[in-house]
Short mmCIF file of C-alpha atoms and ligand atoms in Angstrom, two decimals:
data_model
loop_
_atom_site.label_atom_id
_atom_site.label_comp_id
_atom_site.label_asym_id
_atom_site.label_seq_id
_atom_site.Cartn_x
_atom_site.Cartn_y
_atom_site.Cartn_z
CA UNK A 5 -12.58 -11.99 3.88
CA UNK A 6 -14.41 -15.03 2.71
CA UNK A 7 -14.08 -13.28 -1.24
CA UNK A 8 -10.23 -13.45 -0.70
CA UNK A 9 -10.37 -17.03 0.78
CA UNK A 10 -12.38 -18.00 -2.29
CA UNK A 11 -9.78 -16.61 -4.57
CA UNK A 12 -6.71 -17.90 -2.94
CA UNK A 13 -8.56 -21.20 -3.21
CA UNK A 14 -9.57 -20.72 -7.20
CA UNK A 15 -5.74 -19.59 -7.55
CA UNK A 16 -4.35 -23.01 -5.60
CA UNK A 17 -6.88 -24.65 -8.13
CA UNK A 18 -5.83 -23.29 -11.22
CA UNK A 19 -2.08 -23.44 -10.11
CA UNK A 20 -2.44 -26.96 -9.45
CA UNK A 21 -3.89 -28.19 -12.66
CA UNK A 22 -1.59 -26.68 -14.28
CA UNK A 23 1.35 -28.57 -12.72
CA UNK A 24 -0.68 -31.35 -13.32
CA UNK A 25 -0.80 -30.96 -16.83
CA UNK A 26 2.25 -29.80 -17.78
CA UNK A 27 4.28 -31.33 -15.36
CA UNK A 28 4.19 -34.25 -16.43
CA UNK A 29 5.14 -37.78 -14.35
CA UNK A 30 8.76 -37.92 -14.48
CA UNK A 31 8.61 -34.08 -12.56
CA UNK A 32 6.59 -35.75 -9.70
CA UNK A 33 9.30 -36.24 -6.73
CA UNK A 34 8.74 -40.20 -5.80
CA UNK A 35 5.88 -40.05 -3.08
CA UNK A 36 5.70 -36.52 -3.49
CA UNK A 37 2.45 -35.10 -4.74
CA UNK A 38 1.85 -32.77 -7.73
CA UNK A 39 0.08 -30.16 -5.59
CA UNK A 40 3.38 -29.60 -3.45
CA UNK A 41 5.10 -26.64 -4.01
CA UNK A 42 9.24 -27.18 -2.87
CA UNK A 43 10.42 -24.47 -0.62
CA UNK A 44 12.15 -21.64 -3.54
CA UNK A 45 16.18 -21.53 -2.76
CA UNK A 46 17.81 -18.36 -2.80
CA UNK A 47 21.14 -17.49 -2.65
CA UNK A 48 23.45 -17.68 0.54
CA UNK A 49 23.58 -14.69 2.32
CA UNK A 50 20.62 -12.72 0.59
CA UNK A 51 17.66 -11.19 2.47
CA UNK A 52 15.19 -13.15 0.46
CA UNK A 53 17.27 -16.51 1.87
CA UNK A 54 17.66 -15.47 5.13
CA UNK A 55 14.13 -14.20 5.23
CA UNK A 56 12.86 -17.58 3.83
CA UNK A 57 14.57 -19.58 5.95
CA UNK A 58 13.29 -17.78 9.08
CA UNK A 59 9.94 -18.16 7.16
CA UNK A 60 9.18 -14.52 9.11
CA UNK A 61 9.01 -10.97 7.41
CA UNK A 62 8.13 -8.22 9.39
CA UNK A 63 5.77 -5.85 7.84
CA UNK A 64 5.32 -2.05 8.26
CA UNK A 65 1.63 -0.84 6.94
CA UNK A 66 -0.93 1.30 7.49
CA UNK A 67 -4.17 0.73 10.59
CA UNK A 68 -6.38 2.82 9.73
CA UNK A 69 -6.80 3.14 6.09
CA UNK A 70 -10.21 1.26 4.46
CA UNK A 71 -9.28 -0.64 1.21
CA UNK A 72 -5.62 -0.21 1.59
CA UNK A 73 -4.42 -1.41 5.21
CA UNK A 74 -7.03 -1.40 7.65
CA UNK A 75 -6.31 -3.60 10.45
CA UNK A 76 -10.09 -5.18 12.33
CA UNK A 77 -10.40 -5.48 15.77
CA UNK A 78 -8.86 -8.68 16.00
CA UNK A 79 -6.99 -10.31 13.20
CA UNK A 80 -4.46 -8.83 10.74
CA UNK A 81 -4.38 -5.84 8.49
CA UNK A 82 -6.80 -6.04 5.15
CA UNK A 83 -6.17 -4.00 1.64
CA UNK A 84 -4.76 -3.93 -1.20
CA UNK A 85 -1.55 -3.13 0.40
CA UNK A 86 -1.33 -5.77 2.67
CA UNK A 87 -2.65 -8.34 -0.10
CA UNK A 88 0.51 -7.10 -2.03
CA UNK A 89 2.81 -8.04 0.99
CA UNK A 90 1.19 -11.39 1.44
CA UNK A 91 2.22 -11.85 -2.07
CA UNK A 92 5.87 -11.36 -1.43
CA UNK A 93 5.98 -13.27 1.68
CA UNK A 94 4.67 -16.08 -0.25
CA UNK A 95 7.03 -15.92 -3.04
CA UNK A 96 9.53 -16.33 -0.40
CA UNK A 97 8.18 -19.43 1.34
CA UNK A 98 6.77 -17.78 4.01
CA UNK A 99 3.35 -18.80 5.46
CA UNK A 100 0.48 -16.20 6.65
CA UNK A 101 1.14 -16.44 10.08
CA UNK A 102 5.06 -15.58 9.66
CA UNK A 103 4.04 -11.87 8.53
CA UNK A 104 4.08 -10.10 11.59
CA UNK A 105 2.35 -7.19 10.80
CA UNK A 106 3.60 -3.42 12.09
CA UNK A 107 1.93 -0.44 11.81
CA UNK A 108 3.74 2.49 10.10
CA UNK A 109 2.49 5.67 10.42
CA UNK A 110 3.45 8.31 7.57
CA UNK A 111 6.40 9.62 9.37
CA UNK A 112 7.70 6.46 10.87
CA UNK A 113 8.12 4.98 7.47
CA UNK A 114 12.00 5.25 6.55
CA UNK A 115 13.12 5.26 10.01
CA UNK A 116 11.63 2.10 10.44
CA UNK A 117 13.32 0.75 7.76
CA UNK A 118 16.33 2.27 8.68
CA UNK A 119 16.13 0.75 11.95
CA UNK A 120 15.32 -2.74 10.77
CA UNK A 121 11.87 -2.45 12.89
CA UNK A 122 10.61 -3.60 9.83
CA UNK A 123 11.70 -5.53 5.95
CA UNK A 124 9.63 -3.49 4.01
CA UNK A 125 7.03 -1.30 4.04
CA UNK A 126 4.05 -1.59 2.26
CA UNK A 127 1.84 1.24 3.39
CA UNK A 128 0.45 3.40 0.54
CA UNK A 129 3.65 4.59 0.21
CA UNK A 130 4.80 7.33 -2.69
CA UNK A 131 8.60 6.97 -3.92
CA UNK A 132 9.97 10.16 -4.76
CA UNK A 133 13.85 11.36 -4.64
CA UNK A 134 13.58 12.74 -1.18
CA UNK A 135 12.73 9.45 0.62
CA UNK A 136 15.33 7.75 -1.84
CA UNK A 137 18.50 9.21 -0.11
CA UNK A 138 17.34 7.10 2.67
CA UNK A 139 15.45 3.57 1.48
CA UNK A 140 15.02 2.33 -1.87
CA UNK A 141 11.88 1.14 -3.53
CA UNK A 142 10.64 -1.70 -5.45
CA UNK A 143 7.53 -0.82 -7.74
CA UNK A 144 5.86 0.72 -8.32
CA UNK A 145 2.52 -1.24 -8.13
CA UNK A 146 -0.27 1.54 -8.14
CA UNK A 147 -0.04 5.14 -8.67
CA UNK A 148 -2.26 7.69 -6.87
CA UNK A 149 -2.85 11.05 -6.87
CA UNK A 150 -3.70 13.29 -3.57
CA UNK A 151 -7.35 14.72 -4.07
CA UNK A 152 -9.34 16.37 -1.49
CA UNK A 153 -12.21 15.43 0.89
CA UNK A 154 -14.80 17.89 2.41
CA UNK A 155 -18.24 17.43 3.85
CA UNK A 156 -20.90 15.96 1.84
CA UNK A 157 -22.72 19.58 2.27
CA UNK A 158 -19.59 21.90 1.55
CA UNK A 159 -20.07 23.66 -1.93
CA UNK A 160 -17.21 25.94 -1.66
CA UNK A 161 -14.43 23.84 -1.99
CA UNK A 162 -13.89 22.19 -5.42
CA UNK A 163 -9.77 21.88 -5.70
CA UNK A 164 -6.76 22.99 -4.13
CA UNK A 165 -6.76 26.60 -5.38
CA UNK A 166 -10.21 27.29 -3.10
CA UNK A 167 -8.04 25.91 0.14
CA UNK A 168 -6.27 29.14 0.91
CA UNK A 169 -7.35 30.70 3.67
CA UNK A 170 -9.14 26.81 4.93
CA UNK A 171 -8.19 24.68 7.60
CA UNK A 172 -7.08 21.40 6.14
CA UNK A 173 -5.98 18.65 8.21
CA UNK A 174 -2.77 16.06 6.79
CA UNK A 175 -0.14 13.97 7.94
CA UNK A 176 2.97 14.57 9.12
CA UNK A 177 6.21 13.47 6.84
CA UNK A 178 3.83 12.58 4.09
CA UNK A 179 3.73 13.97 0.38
CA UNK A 180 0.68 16.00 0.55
CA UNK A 181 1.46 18.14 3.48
CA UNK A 182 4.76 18.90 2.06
CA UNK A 183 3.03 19.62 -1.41
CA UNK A 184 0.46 21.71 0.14
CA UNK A 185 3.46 23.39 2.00
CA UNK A 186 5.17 23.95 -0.72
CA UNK A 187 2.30 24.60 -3.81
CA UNK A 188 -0.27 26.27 -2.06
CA UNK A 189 0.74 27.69 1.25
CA UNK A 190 -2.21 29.87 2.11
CA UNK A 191 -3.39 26.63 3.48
CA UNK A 192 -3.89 26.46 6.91
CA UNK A 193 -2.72 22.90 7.54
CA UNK A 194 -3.25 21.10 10.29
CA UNK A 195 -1.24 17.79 10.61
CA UNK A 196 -1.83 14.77 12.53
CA UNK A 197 0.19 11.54 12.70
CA UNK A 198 -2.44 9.57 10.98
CA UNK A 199 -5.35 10.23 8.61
CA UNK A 200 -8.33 8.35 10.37
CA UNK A 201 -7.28 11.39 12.83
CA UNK A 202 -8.70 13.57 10.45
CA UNK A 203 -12.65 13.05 10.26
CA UNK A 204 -13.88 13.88 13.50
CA UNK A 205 -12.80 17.54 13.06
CA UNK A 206 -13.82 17.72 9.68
CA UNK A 207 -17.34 16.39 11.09
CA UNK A 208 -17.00 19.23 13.80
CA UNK A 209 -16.36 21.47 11.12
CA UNK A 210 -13.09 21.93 12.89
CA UNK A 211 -11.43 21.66 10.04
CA UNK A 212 -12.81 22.47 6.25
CA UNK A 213 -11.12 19.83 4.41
CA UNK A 214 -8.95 16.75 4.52
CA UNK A 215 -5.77 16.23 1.54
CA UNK A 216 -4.30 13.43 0.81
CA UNK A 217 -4.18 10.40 -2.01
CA UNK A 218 -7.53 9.60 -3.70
CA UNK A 219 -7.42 6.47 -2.76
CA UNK A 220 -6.96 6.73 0.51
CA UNK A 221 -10.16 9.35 0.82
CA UNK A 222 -12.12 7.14 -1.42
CA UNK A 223 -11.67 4.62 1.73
CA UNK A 224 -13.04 7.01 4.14
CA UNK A 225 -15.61 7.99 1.71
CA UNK A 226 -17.07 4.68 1.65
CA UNK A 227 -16.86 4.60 5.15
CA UNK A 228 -18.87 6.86 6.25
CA UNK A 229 -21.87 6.90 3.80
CA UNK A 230 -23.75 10.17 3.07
CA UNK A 231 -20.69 12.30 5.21
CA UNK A 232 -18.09 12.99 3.19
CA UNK A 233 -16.84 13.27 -0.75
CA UNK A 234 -14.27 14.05 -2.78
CA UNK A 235 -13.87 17.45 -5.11
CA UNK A 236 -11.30 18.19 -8.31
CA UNK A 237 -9.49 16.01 -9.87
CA UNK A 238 -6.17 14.59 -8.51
CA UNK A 239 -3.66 17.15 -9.07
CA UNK A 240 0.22 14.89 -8.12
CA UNK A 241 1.13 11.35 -9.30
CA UNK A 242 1.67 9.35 -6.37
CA UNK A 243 3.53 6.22 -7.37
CA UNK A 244 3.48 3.61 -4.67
CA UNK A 245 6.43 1.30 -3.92
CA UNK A 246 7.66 -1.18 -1.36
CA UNK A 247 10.08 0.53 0.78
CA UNK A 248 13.04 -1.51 1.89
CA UNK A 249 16.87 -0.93 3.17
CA UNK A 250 18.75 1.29 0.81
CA UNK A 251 21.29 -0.55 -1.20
CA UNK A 252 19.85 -3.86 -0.54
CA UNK A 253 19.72 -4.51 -4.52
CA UNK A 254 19.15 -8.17 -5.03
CA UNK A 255 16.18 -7.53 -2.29
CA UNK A 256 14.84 -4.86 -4.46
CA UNK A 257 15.63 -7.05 -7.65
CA UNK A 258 13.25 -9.98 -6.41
CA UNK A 259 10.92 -8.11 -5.02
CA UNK A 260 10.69 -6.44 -8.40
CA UNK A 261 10.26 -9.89 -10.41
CA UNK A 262 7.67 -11.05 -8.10
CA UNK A 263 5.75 -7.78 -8.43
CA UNK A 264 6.16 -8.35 -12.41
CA UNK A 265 5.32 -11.90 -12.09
CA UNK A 266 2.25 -10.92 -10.05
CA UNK A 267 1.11 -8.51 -13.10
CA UNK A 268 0.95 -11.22 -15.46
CA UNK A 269 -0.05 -14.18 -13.77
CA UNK A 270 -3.63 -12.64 -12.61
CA UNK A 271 -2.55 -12.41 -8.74
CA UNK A 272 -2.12 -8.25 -8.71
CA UNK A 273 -5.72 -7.79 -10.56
CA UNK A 274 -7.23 -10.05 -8.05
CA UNK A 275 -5.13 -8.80 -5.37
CA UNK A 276 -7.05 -5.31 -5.83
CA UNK A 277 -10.62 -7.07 -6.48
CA UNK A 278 -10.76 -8.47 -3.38
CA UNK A 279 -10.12 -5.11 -1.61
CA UNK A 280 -9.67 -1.80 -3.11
CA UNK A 281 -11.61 -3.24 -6.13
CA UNK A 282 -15.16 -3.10 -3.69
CA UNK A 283 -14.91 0.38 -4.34
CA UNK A 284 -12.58 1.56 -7.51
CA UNK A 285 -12.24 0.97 -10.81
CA UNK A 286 -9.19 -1.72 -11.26
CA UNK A 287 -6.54 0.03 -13.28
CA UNK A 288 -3.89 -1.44 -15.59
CA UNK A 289 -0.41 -2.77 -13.70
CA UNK A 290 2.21 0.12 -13.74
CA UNK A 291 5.64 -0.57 -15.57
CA UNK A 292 8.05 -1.39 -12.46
CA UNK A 293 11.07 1.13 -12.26
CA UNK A 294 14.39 -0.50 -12.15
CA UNK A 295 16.40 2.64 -11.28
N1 LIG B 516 1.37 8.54 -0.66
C1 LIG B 516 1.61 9.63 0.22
C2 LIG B 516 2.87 9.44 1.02
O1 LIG B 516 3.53 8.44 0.92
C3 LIG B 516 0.42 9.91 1.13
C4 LIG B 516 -0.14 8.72 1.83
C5 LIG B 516 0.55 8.42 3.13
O2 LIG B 516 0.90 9.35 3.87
O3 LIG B 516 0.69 7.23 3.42
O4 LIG B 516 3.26 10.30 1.76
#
């Protein structure tokens, strides 16, 4: 927490010299100050302009997942994911405490958004075709690939071909379960509604194995030092996105430009090295699909 503070500070700093010096006077509002930033305009009628004028987003992530969306005891939701929302709420003039955060599970994702329970979802969060006939995506901004997690002491296990025949606990309405389902269905899976679920049988040995995104695992991982690891190699691309209201183009549009804007201008890379970063390797910005 304090890292991130530093950042956004170092950020404010470097943003605000460089108004300064390329601003020039005659761009300084009279009285105003050069380290003011006007409220951005959007167009009448938009989401981003209704959004911004409400200066309130509501925010669909994950609890329970270390480095991604892992909400403390008390305060808001921390991760990568959540650092990639407060991003977009900014661009649209909207101040920390107007993200009121909402936690999606896996299979509460597009009826959320369907049901306007949320804007968007941020929440580790693969597009695929599937989930498209009902929400649309901006992104994406990482791509993952499910893995799997075992005990620290299990040698048998080293990718997704040993599983048949193993109990292996998932989520409900997410990509891996419905890969395993459909790739390797000697499986014995075992879903839940959400991962953190997961690790107390596979410390009980009630299950042999955990699948879902690396990432996600690499979270737990680092959890729980010394109990857990992860085997193989990812075997699916996982290509997060922001899920919003299907059709809602100009949404998706903006939320696209910030998201490229964010790639360039440093704020994505340090996005991930104040929280995923802790732990992974920080990769290179995926190109945004404008389907
Ligand atoms: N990325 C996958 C999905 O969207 C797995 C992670 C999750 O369930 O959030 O289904």
């Amino acid at each position: 927490m304090r890292i991130r503070r530093l950042s956004v500070l170092a950020v404010a700093a470097v943003a605000a010299f460089a108004m300064t010096a390329c601003g020039g006077d005659s761009e300084t509002p009279a009285g105003g100050s050069a380290t003011t930033t006007a409220a951005p305009t959007f167009e009448a009628g938009t989401t981003m302009a209704k959004l911004s004028e409400a200066k309130k987003i509501k925010v669909g992530t994950k609890f329970d997942q270390p480095l991604f969306g892992l909400k403390p005891p008390s305060g808001d939701p921390e991760g990568f994911d959540t650092e990639i929302a407060r991003i977009i709420a900014s661009e649209l003039g909207i101040p920390e405490d107007g993200i009121e955060w909402i936690e999606t599970v896996s299979a509460n994702r597009e009826p959320f958004i369907e049901g306007g329970q949320v804007d968007i979802v941020v929440a580790t969060y693969t597009i695929n075709d599937t989930r498209k006939q009902k929400v649309d995506f901006a992104g994406p901004y990482y791509e993952a690939g499910q893995s799997i997690m075992v005990l620290e002491s299990n040698n048998d296990i080293n990718g997704p071909d040993d599983l048949a025949g193993k109990k292996v606990c998932s989520v409900e309405g997410s990509t891996p379960a419905k890969n395993m389902a459909e790739k390797y269905p000697q499986a014995q899976m075992q879903l839940t509604d959400a991962y953190s679920n997961c690790l107390e049988p596979l410390r009980q040995g009630q299950v042999d194995a955990v699948t879902t995104d690396n990432v996600i695992l690499s979270g737990f991982v680092d959890q729980n030092a010394g109990e857990f690891k992860i085997v193989g190699e990812p075997f699916t691309k996982e290509p997060y996105g922001i899920g919003m209201k299907k059709g809602d183009d100009a949404f998706r549009t903006f939320i696209n430009d910030t998201l490229e804007k964010a790639f360039e201008d440093g704020r994505w890379v340090q996005a991930w090295e104040d929280t995923a970063g802790a732990v992974l390797d920080t990769p290179e910005p995926p190109a945004v699909d404008r389907y």
